[in-house]
């Protein structure tokens, strides 16, 4: 199937930085040592970003920066399925942005046009999410389909077929596991990974007490195989529920706009979305970050909004101590989705990481 493309133009926003530095000689980063390590590995440096302010949270407010960046939306045929992706930028290193659970490539709308000034930027809708196809898992046999292995394979094939180059993976939440899985599966494709509040997978079966596992399995069976699951999804897939959920995971709730709610909700109302949603929340197997990180051959940076109520930074700090991880960067006053809540902090981090490794030969 040939790619079909539509275009839209986003104007690059103007940011005002108000660095609250600890001393006249301190830089944007404040370095401290990691003291509590629960995993046997090499100690790393923790970096805490100082506060910044942004003129406006909305892309609507900024209209006058040139040159304009055109963000194109296209469809890619992957194994017979239609996969939506967005792209912008004509030169520079290739970046692939990978969204989290229940999100889509529009969650990077504040990042794509900025990063595209000096990079070739791609943002993909993982199969089952956004405006990509959502095959019914019940029709795909007994082997689980919506897994990190599936998405990792999709990401690598995307780089081969569409990007046609090695790429940096910039990933949020469960997208972090997708990026790590892809890098482990084929180390020749990924040049570096930045994970933003990667999912700790606290509902993974191995992280549950032995006596609670049968109860978890029973509850998952109830959701997947009875009308209870569809009823549960219907209560979640409303504007009010999506707004409430976003207000939980965004520390700065002023960033939870009607545009954001619509961005998350609209593709979730498409046919097949409920089956994908239920299938994934019942997915308690598969890899953990601490299992994938030791296998990664490329540089990794771990970024964490310290006000994330779902993935506590106290638990995430241990990931900064694996050998592939260059830095653990804490973002004060930021929640689970830093790329959208605090793009004025995240975009420069991405650009710095990419520039540092773009010319390094694999």
mmCIF file of C-alpha atoms in Angstrom:
data_model
loop_
_atom_site.group_PDB
_atom_site.id
_atom_site.type_symbol
_atom_site.label_atom_id
_atom_site.label_comp_id
_atom_site.label_asym_id
_atom_site.label_seq_id
_atom_site.Cartn_x
_atom_site.Cartn_y
_atom_site.Cartn_z
ATOM 1 C CA UNK A 1 0.000 0.000 0.000
ATOM 2 C CA UNK A 2 1.404 3.373 -0.936
ATOM 3 C CA UNK A 3 1.890 6.011 1.720
ATOM 4 C CA UNK A 4 -0.800 8.670 1.823
ATOM 5 C CA UNK A 5 0.221 12.045 3.138
ATOM 6 C CA UNK A 6 -1.536 15.129 4.387
ATOM 7 C CA UNK A 7 0.246 18.179 5.729
ATOM 8 C CA UNK A 8 -0.333 20.706 8.461
ATOM 9 C CA UNK A 9 1.848 23.594 9.535
ATOM 10 C CA UNK A 10 2.866 24.266 13.123
ATOM 11 C CA UNK A 11 4.743 27.402 14.111
ATOM 12 C CA UNK A 12 7.621 26.998 16.509
ATOM 13 C CA UNK A 13 6.833 28.362 19.963
ATOM 14 C CA UNK A 14 9.011 30.923 21.688
ATOM 15 C CA UNK A 15 10.147 30.065 25.183
ATOM 16 C CA UNK A 16 11.345 32.307 27.977
ATOM 17 C CA UNK A 17 13.870 30.562 30.240
ATOM 18 C CA UNK A 18 14.196 31.730 33.830
ATOM 19 C CA UNK A 19 16.928 29.469 35.168
ATOM 20 C CA UNK A 20 16.794 29.324 38.954
ATOM 21 C CA UNK A 21 20.431 28.408 39.467
ATOM 22 C CA UNK A 22 21.917 27.480 42.797
ATOM 23 C CA UNK A 23 24.962 29.743 42.412
ATOM 24 C CA UNK A 24 26.360 32.292 39.959
ATOM 25 C CA UNK A 25 28.712 29.668 38.577
ATOM 26 C CA UNK A 26 26.270 26.749 38.388
ATOM 27 C CA UNK A 27 24.990 25.505 35.060
ATOM 28 C CA UNK A 28 21.508 24.441 34.043
ATOM 29 C CA UNK A 29 22.249 21.070 35.617
ATOM 30 C CA UNK A 30 22.901 20.449 39.312
ATOM 31 C CA UNK A 31 24.781 17.204 39.890
ATOM 32 C CA UNK A 32 24.411 15.012 42.954
ATOM 33 C CA UNK A 33 25.232 11.395 43.605
ATOM 34 C CA UNK A 34 22.766 8.524 43.709
ATOM 35 C CA UNK A 35 22.875 7.126 47.239
ATOM 36 C CA UNK A 36 20.181 4.459 47.307
ATOM 37 C CA UNK A 37 20.798 1.631 44.843
ATOM 38 C CA UNK A 38 18.658 -1.480 44.880
ATOM 39 C CA UNK A 39 20.250 -3.077 41.814
ATOM 40 C CA UNK A 40 23.845 -4.238 41.616
ATOM 41 C CA UNK A 41 25.374 -1.947 39.018
ATOM 42 C CA UNK A 42 27.758 0.943 38.483
ATOM 43 C CA UNK A 43 26.804 4.222 40.237
ATOM 44 C CA UNK A 44 25.683 7.045 37.973
ATOM 45 C CA UNK A 45 25.162 10.759 38.263
ATOM 46 C CA UNK A 46 21.807 12.296 39.058
ATOM 47 C CA UNK A 47 21.083 15.632 37.414
ATOM 48 C CA UNK A 48 18.320 17.932 38.564
ATOM 49 C CA UNK A 49 17.027 20.510 36.115
ATOM 50 C CA UNK A 50 16.389 23.967 37.524
ATOM 51 C CA UNK A 51 13.019 25.590 36.981
ATOM 52 C CA UNK A 52 12.034 27.397 33.809
ATOM 53 C CA UNK A 53 8.988 29.329 32.723
ATOM 54 C CA UNK A 54 7.205 29.226 29.398
ATOM 55 C CA UNK A 55 5.273 32.025 27.786
ATOM 56 C CA UNK A 56 2.206 29.858 27.159
ATOM 57 C CA UNK A 57 1.189 26.221 27.369
ATOM 58 C CA UNK A 58 -0.580 26.314 24.050
ATOM 59 C CA UNK A 59 0.846 26.115 20.570
ATOM 60 C CA UNK A 60 -1.938 28.498 19.544
ATOM 61 C CA UNK A 61 -0.249 31.390 21.304
ATOM 62 C CA UNK A 62 2.911 31.426 19.224
ATOM 63 C CA UNK A 63 2.610 32.415 15.584
ATOM 64 C CA UNK A 64 5.606 34.357 14.425
ATOM 65 C CA UNK A 65 8.747 32.224 14.318
ATOM 66 C CA UNK A 66 10.273 31.364 10.922
ATOM 67 C CA UNK A 67 10.985 29.213 9.164
ATOM 68 C CA UNK A 68 7.700 27.373 9.453
ATOM 69 C CA UNK A 69 7.934 23.640 10.076
ATOM 70 C CA UNK A 70 5.554 21.426 8.166
ATOM 71 C CA UNK A 71 4.457 18.322 10.057
ATOM 72 C CA UNK A 72 3.260 15.651 7.660
ATOM 73 C CA UNK A 73 0.896 12.832 8.590
ATOM 74 C CA UNK A 74 1.270 9.586 6.660
ATOM 75 C CA UNK A 75 0.238 5.938 6.716
ATOM 76 C CA UNK A 76 2.684 3.031 6.553
ATOM 77 C CA UNK A 77 1.723 -0.530 5.658
ATOM 78 C CA UNK A 78 3.218 -2.870 8.256
ATOM 79 C CA UNK A 79 2.429 -6.566 7.817
ATOM 80 C CA UNK A 80 -0.900 -5.651 6.245
ATOM 81 C CA UNK A 81 -1.847 -3.134 8.934
ATOM 82 C CA UNK A 82 -2.118 0.627 8.447
ATOM 83 C CA UNK A 83 0.161 2.527 10.816
ATOM 84 C CA UNK A 84 -0.119 6.278 11.276
ATOM 85 C CA UNK A 85 3.007 8.353 11.753
ATOM 86 C CA UNK A 86 4.030 11.998 11.626
ATOM 87 C CA UNK A 87 7.281 13.442 10.364
ATOM 88 C CA UNK A 88 9.047 16.773 10.013
ATOM 89 C CA UNK A 89 12.529 18.072 9.254
ATOM 90 C CA UNK A 90 14.741 17.552 6.217
ATOM 91 C CA UNK A 91 18.214 17.160 7.662
ATOM 92 C CA UNK A 92 20.120 16.036 10.701
ATOM 93 C CA UNK A 93 19.969 12.889 12.816
ATOM 94 C CA UNK A 94 16.813 10.772 12.792
ATOM 95 C CA UNK A 95 14.617 10.745 15.918
ATOM 96 C CA UNK A 96 11.675 8.425 16.497
ATOM 97 C CA UNK A 97 9.258 9.517 19.232
ATOM 98 C CA UNK A 98 7.303 6.728 20.945
ATOM 99 C CA UNK A 99 4.182 7.464 22.992
ATOM 100 C CA UNK A 100 2.866 5.785 26.126
ATOM 101 C CA UNK A 101 -0.218 3.752 27.054
ATOM 102 C CA UNK A 102 -3.467 5.129 25.673
ATOM 103 C CA UNK A 103 -1.689 7.950 23.849
ATOM 104 C CA UNK A 104 -0.570 8.511 20.257
ATOM 105 C CA UNK A 105 1.881 10.547 18.199
ATOM 106 C CA UNK A 106 -0.122 13.748 18.817
ATOM 107 C CA UNK A 107 1.197 13.640 22.376
ATOM 108 C CA UNK A 108 4.475 14.914 20.856
ATOM 109 C CA UNK A 109 2.842 17.926 19.151
ATOM 110 C CA UNK A 110 4.866 20.347 21.330
ATOM 111 C CA UNK A 111 8.124 18.601 20.510
ATOM 112 C CA UNK A 112 8.056 17.669 16.822
ATOM 113 C CA UNK A 113 8.270 21.199 15.324
ATOM 114 C CA UNK A 114 11.001 22.279 17.745
ATOM 115 C CA UNK A 115 13.174 19.212 17.259
ATOM 116 C CA UNK A 116 12.639 19.295 13.482
ATOM 117 C CA UNK A 117 14.672 22.487 13.186
ATOM 118 C CA UNK A 118 17.857 20.447 13.403
ATOM 119 C CA UNK A 119 16.697 16.814 13.118
ATOM 120 C CA UNK A 120 14.575 14.503 11.017
ATOM 121 C CA UNK A 121 11.737 13.724 13.419
ATOM 122 C CA UNK A 122 9.266 10.852 13.235
ATOM 123 C CA UNK A 123 6.470 10.069 15.701
ATOM 124 C CA UNK A 124 4.624 6.777 15.366
ATOM 125 C CA UNK A 125 1.261 5.443 16.528
ATOM 126 C CA UNK A 126 1.992 1.983 17.899
ATOM 127 C CA UNK A 127 -0.309 -0.664 16.488
ATOM 128 C CA UNK A 128 -3.496 -0.695 18.565
ATOM 129 C CA UNK A 129 -3.212 2.987 19.459
ATOM 130 C CA UNK A 130 -3.930 6.361 17.940
ATOM 131 C CA UNK A 131 -5.028 6.152 14.338
ATOM 132 C CA UNK A 132 -3.167 2.938 13.564
ATOM 133 C CA UNK A 133 -5.115 -0.249 12.968
ATOM 134 C CA UNK A 134 -6.454 -2.039 16.030
ATOM 135 C CA UNK A 135 -6.714 -5.742 15.189
ATOM 136 C CA UNK A 136 -8.867 -7.732 17.592
ATOM 137 C CA UNK A 137 -6.489 -9.800 19.768
ATOM 138 C CA UNK A 138 -9.092 -12.569 20.013
ATOM 139 C CA UNK A 139 -8.799 -13.112 16.283
ATOM 140 C CA UNK A 140 -5.004 -13.430 16.291
ATOM 141 C CA UNK A 141 -4.627 -16.825 17.933
ATOM 142 C CA UNK A 142 -3.560 -17.885 21.402
ATOM 143 C CA UNK A 143 -0.215 -16.077 21.376
ATOM 144 C CA UNK A 144 -0.495 -12.567 22.878
ATOM 145 C CA UNK A 145 -0.238 -9.898 20.200
ATOM 146 C CA UNK A 146 -0.084 -6.596 22.076
ATOM 147 C CA UNK A 147 3.316 -7.100 23.664
ATOM 148 C CA UNK A 148 6.593 -5.216 23.840
ATOM 149 C CA UNK A 149 8.057 -7.746 21.436
ATOM 150 C CA UNK A 150 5.401 -6.845 18.850
ATOM 151 C CA UNK A 151 5.892 -3.098 19.309
ATOM 152 C CA UNK A 152 9.676 -3.425 19.375
ATOM 153 C CA UNK A 153 9.558 -5.274 16.071
ATOM 154 C CA UNK A 154 7.236 -2.585 14.675
ATOM 155 C CA UNK A 155 9.663 0.147 15.740
ATOM 156 C CA UNK A 156 12.671 -1.535 14.139
ATOM 157 C CA UNK A 157 10.776 -2.226 10.907
ATOM 158 C CA UNK A 158 9.646 1.410 10.868
ATOM 159 C CA UNK A 159 13.253 2.555 10.993
ATOM 160 C CA UNK A 160 14.149 0.177 8.168
ATOM 161 C CA UNK A 161 11.192 0.900 5.895
ATOM 162 C CA UNK A 162 10.349 4.554 6.580
ATOM 163 C CA UNK A 163 13.217 6.287 8.360
ATOM 164 C CA UNK A 164 15.760 4.339 6.303
ATOM 165 C CA UNK A 165 18.464 5.148 8.798
ATOM 166 C CA UNK A 166 19.674 4.486 12.296
ATOM 167 C CA UNK A 167 17.712 6.537 14.812
ATOM 168 C CA UNK A 168 17.509 7.859 18.341
ATOM 169 C CA UNK A 169 14.452 6.630 20.255
ATOM 170 C CA UNK A 170 12.738 9.198 22.505
ATOM 171 C CA UNK A 171 10.121 7.390 24.569
ATOM 172 C CA UNK A 172 7.513 8.079 27.250
ATOM 173 C CA UNK A 173 6.012 5.621 29.767
ATOM 174 C CA UNK A 174 5.452 2.163 28.215
ATOM 175 C CA UNK A 175 7.041 3.563 25.077
ATOM 176 C CA UNK A 176 10.290 3.334 27.023
ATOM 177 C CA UNK A 177 10.001 -0.428 27.176
ATOM 178 C CA UNK A 178 9.184 -0.484 23.460
ATOM 179 C CA UNK A 179 12.376 1.454 22.728
ATOM 180 C CA UNK A 180 14.502 -0.735 24.982
ATOM 181 C CA UNK A 181 13.005 -3.918 23.513
ATOM 182 C CA UNK A 182 13.686 -2.688 19.979
ATOM 183 C CA UNK A 183 17.282 -1.826 20.857
ATOM 184 C CA UNK A 184 17.843 -5.246 22.417
ATOM 185 C CA UNK A 185 16.241 -7.077 19.489
ATOM 186 C CA UNK A 186 18.394 -5.307 16.876
ATOM 187 C CA UNK A 187 21.247 -3.244 18.349
ATOM 188 C CA UNK A 188 22.310 -2.053 14.880
ATOM 189 C CA UNK A 189 19.328 0.293 14.477
ATOM 190 C CA UNK A 190 19.205 2.410 17.626
ATOM 191 C CA UNK A 191 21.877 5.085 18.207
ATOM 192 C CA UNK A 192 20.624 6.099 21.644
ATOM 193 C CA UNK A 193 17.535 6.081 23.851
ATOM 194 C CA UNK A 194 16.003 8.714 26.088
ATOM 195 C CA UNK A 195 13.233 7.389 28.319
ATOM 196 C CA UNK A 196 10.848 9.803 30.009
ATOM 197 C CA UNK A 197 9.181 8.388 33.134
ATOM 198 C CA UNK A 198 9.477 4.843 31.848
ATOM 199 C CA UNK A 199 6.816 2.474 33.134
ATOM 200 C CA UNK A 200 7.965 0.546 36.210
ATOM 201 C CA UNK A 201 5.344 -2.112 35.387
ATOM 202 C CA UNK A 202 4.251 -2.385 39.002
ATOM 203 C CA UNK A 203 1.385 -4.702 37.989
ATOM 204 C CA UNK A 204 3.815 -7.199 36.489
ATOM 205 C CA UNK A 205 3.129 -10.638 37.889
ATOM 206 C CA UNK A 206 6.652 -10.951 39.350
ATOM 207 C CA UNK A 207 6.160 -7.741 41.343
ATOM 208 C CA UNK A 208 3.050 -9.054 43.057
ATOM 209 C CA UNK A 209 3.104 -11.150 46.255
ATOM 210 C CA UNK A 210 2.564 -14.841 45.557
ATOM 211 C CA UNK A 211 -0.696 -14.886 47.483
ATOM 212 C CA UNK A 212 -2.113 -12.047 45.396
ATOM 213 C CA UNK A 213 -1.346 -13.488 41.968
ATOM 214 C CA UNK A 214 -4.422 -15.752 41.693
ATOM 215 C CA UNK A 215 -6.640 -12.771 42.549
ATOM 216 C CA UNK A 216 -4.962 -10.642 39.881
ATOM 217 C CA UNK A 217 -5.425 -13.370 37.275
ATOM 218 C CA UNK A 218 -9.089 -13.720 38.203
ATOM 219 C CA UNK A 219 -9.657 -9.991 37.921
ATOM 220 C CA UNK A 220 -7.923 -9.893 34.532
ATOM 221 C CA UNK A 221 -10.081 -12.784 33.332
ATOM 222 C CA UNK A 222 -13.167 -10.887 34.493
ATOM 223 C CA UNK A 223 -12.171 -7.825 32.492
ATOM 224 C CA UNK A 224 -11.144 -9.695 29.366
ATOM 225 C CA UNK A 225 -13.889 -12.301 29.134
ATOM 226 C CA UNK A 226 -17.044 -10.766 30.591
ATOM 227 C CA UNK A 227 -19.131 -7.636 29.889
ATOM 228 C CA UNK A 228 -17.533 -6.062 32.956
ATOM 229 C CA UNK A 229 -14.497 -5.128 30.862
ATOM 230 C CA UNK A 230 -16.471 -3.256 28.216
ATOM 231 C CA UNK A 231 -18.467 -1.478 30.913
ATOM 232 C CA UNK A 232 -15.226 -0.464 32.615
ATOM 233 C CA UNK A 233 -13.852 0.897 29.334
ATOM 234 C CA UNK A 234 -17.030 2.881 28.703
ATOM 235 C CA UNK A 235 -16.660 4.595 32.074
ATOM 236 C CA UNK A 236 -13.056 5.515 31.243
ATOM 237 C CA UNK A 237 -13.574 6.632 27.641
ATOM 238 C CA UNK A 238 -15.360 9.896 28.444
ATOM 239 C CA UNK A 239 -14.119 13.473 28.454
ATOM 240 C CA UNK A 240 -14.634 13.800 32.184
ATOM 241 C CA UNK A 241 -12.758 10.590 32.988
ATOM 242 C CA UNK A 242 -9.876 11.354 30.627
ATOM 243 C CA UNK A 243 -9.564 14.856 32.075
ATOM 244 C CA UNK A 244 -9.544 13.465 35.628
ATOM 245 C CA UNK A 245 -6.900 10.877 34.750
ATOM 246 C CA UNK A 246 -4.704 13.479 33.086
ATOM 247 C CA UNK A 247 -5.064 15.785 36.087
ATOM 248 C CA UNK A 248 -3.721 12.953 38.213
ATOM 249 C CA UNK A 249 -0.585 12.400 36.165
ATOM 250 C CA UNK A 250 0.118 16.033 35.182
ATOM 251 C CA UNK A 251 1.452 17.983 38.154
ATOM 252 C CA UNK A 252 0.694 21.276 36.410
ATOM 253 C CA UNK A 253 -2.980 20.755 35.684
ATOM 254 C CA UNK A 254 -3.148 23.967 33.646
ATOM 255 C CA UNK A 255 -1.528 21.893 30.896
ATOM 256 C CA UNK A 256 -4.591 19.620 30.795
ATOM 257 C CA UNK A 257 -6.394 21.538 28.068
ATOM 258 C CA UNK A 258 -9.430 20.613 26.002
ATOM 259 C CA UNK A 259 -7.020 20.063 23.110
ATOM 260 C CA UNK A 260 -5.095 17.488 25.138
ATOM 261 C CA UNK A 261 -8.243 15.707 26.329
ATOM 262 C CA UNK A 262 -9.472 15.458 22.741
ATOM 263 C CA UNK A 263 -6.039 14.288 21.559
ATOM 264 C CA UNK A 264 -6.146 11.348 23.961
ATOM 265 C CA UNK A 265 -9.860 10.539 23.818
ATOM 266 C CA UNK A 266 -10.755 10.754 20.138
ATOM 267 C CA UNK A 267 -8.729 7.769 18.828
ATOM 268 C CA UNK A 268 -9.824 5.799 21.893
ATOM 269 C CA UNK A 269 -13.384 5.910 20.598
ATOM 270 C CA UNK A 270 -12.492 4.170 17.350
ATOM 271 C CA UNK A 271 -13.594 0.559 16.702
ATOM 272 C CA UNK A 272 -11.289 -1.948 18.364
ATOM 273 C CA UNK A 273 -9.880 0.463 20.935
ATOM 274 C CA UNK A 274 -11.717 -1.174 23.828
ATOM 275 C CA UNK A 275 -10.309 -4.625 23.042
ATOM 276 C CA UNK A 276 -6.762 -3.255 22.870
ATOM 277 C CA UNK A 277 -7.215 -1.341 26.130
ATOM 278 C CA UNK A 278 -8.466 -4.415 27.987
ATOM 279 C CA UNK A 279 -5.836 -6.672 26.467
ATOM 280 C CA UNK A 280 -2.992 -4.462 27.633
ATOM 281 C CA UNK A 281 -4.195 -3.852 31.178
ATOM 282 C CA UNK A 282 -4.390 -7.637 31.463
ATOM 283 C CA UNK A 283 -0.818 -7.999 30.165
ATOM 284 C CA UNK A 284 1.235 -8.689 33.275
ATOM 285 C CA UNK A 285 4.013 -10.724 31.666
ATOM 286 C CA UNK A 286 6.800 -9.667 29.332
ATOM 287 C CA UNK A 287 10.016 -7.755 30.036
ATOM 288 C CA UNK A 288 10.783 -5.305 32.815
ATOM 289 C CA UNK A 289 13.051 -2.255 32.402
ATOM 290 C CA UNK A 290 15.585 -3.761 34.776
ATOM 291 C CA UNK A 291 15.776 -6.853 32.562
ATOM 292 C CA UNK A 292 16.224 -4.937 29.305
ATOM 293 C CA UNK A 293 18.632 -2.188 30.384
ATOM 294 C CA UNK A 294 21.635 -4.498 30.994
ATOM 295 C CA UNK A 295 21.264 -5.823 27.434
ATOM 296 C CA UNK A 296 21.220 -2.431 25.700
ATOM 297 C CA UNK A 297 24.366 -1.562 23.727
ATOM 298 C CA UNK A 298 23.643 2.122 22.976
ATOM 299 C CA UNK A 299 23.745 5.113 25.362
ATOM 300 C CA UNK A 300 20.654 5.734 27.486
ATOM 301 C CA UNK A 301 19.442 8.779 29.389
ATOM 302 C CA UNK A 302 16.690 8.381 31.979
ATOM 303 C CA UNK A 303 14.516 11.466 32.567
ATOM 304 C CA UNK A 304 11.942 11.572 35.381
ATOM 305 C CA UNK A 305 9.307 14.099 36.388
ATOM 306 C CA UNK A 306 9.578 13.998 40.167
ATOM 307 C CA UNK A 307 5.844 14.517 40.757
ATOM 308 C CA UNK A 308 4.755 11.410 38.870
ATOM 309 C CA UNK A 309 2.129 9.691 41.060
ATOM 310 C CA UNK A 310 2.149 6.500 38.983
ATOM 311 C CA UNK A 311 5.884 5.879 38.581
ATOM 312 C CA UNK A 312 7.527 7.225 41.759
ATOM 313 C CA UNK A 313 10.938 8.740 41.225
ATOM 314 C CA UNK A 314 12.170 7.044 44.399
ATOM 315 C CA UNK A 315 11.827 3.704 42.589
ATOM 316 C CA UNK A 316 12.991 4.998 39.238
ATOM 317 C CA UNK A 317 16.339 6.284 40.475
ATOM 318 C CA UNK A 318 17.809 2.781 40.491
ATOM 319 C CA UNK A 319 17.584 2.715 36.683
ATOM 320 C CA UNK A 320 20.225 5.420 36.590
ATOM 321 C CA UNK A 321 22.793 2.912 37.831
ATOM 322 C CA UNK A 322 22.869 0.546 34.877
ATOM 323 C CA UNK A 323 25.984 0.653 32.715
ATOM 324 C CA UNK A 324 24.305 1.938 29.503
ATOM 325 C CA UNK A 325 22.732 4.861 31.400
ATOM 326 C CA UNK A 326 24.740 8.072 31.120
ATOM 327 C CA UNK A 327 22.579 10.243 33.352
ATOM 328 C CA UNK A 328 19.461 10.188 35.484
ATOM 329 C CA UNK A 329 17.781 13.576 35.073
ATOM 330 C CA UNK A 330 15.125 14.697 37.550
ATOM 331 C CA UNK A 331 12.587 17.330 36.463
ATOM 332 C CA UNK A 332 11.235 19.154 39.540
ATOM 333 C CA UNK A 333 7.517 19.811 39.615
ATOM 334 C CA UNK A 334 6.727 17.672 36.546
ATOM 335 C CA UNK A 335 4.459 14.638 36.274
ATOM 336 C CA UNK A 336 4.250 11.494 34.163
ATOM 337 C CA UNK A 337 4.345 13.053 30.675
ATOM 338 C CA UNK A 338 7.220 15.557 30.706
ATOM 339 C CA UNK A 339 7.341 15.985 26.931
ATOM 340 C CA UNK A 340 3.863 17.527 26.978
ATOM 341 C CA UNK A 341 3.763 19.103 30.429
ATOM 342 C CA UNK A 342 7.224 20.653 30.251
ATOM 343 C CA UNK A 343 8.441 20.712 26.632
ATOM 344 C CA UNK A 344 10.594 23.739 27.442
ATOM 345 C CA UNK A 345 12.677 21.443 29.663
ATOM 346 C CA UNK A 346 12.522 18.266 27.600
ATOM 347 C CA UNK A 347 13.268 19.597 24.109
ATOM 348 C CA UNK A 348 16.706 21.004 25.043
ATOM 349 C CA UNK A 349 17.566 17.733 26.804
ATOM 350 C CA UNK A 350 16.710 15.761 23.671
ATOM 351 C CA UNK A 351 18.716 18.101 21.450
ATOM 352 C CA UNK A 352 21.728 17.931 23.761
ATOM 353 C CA UNK A 353 21.617 14.124 23.982
ATOM 354 C CA UNK A 354 21.301 13.705 20.219
ATOM 355 C CA UNK A 355 24.033 16.226 19.433
ATOM 356 C CA UNK A 356 26.367 14.446 21.848
ATOM 357 C CA UNK A 357 26.025 11.121 20.036
ATOM 358 C CA UNK A 358 24.970 11.962 16.494
ATOM 359 C CA UNK A 359 28.484 11.790 15.071
ATOM 360 C CA UNK A 360 29.578 8.736 17.038
ATOM 361 C CA UNK A 361 30.108 5.767 14.742
ATOM 362 C CA UNK A 362 28.292 2.602 15.730
#
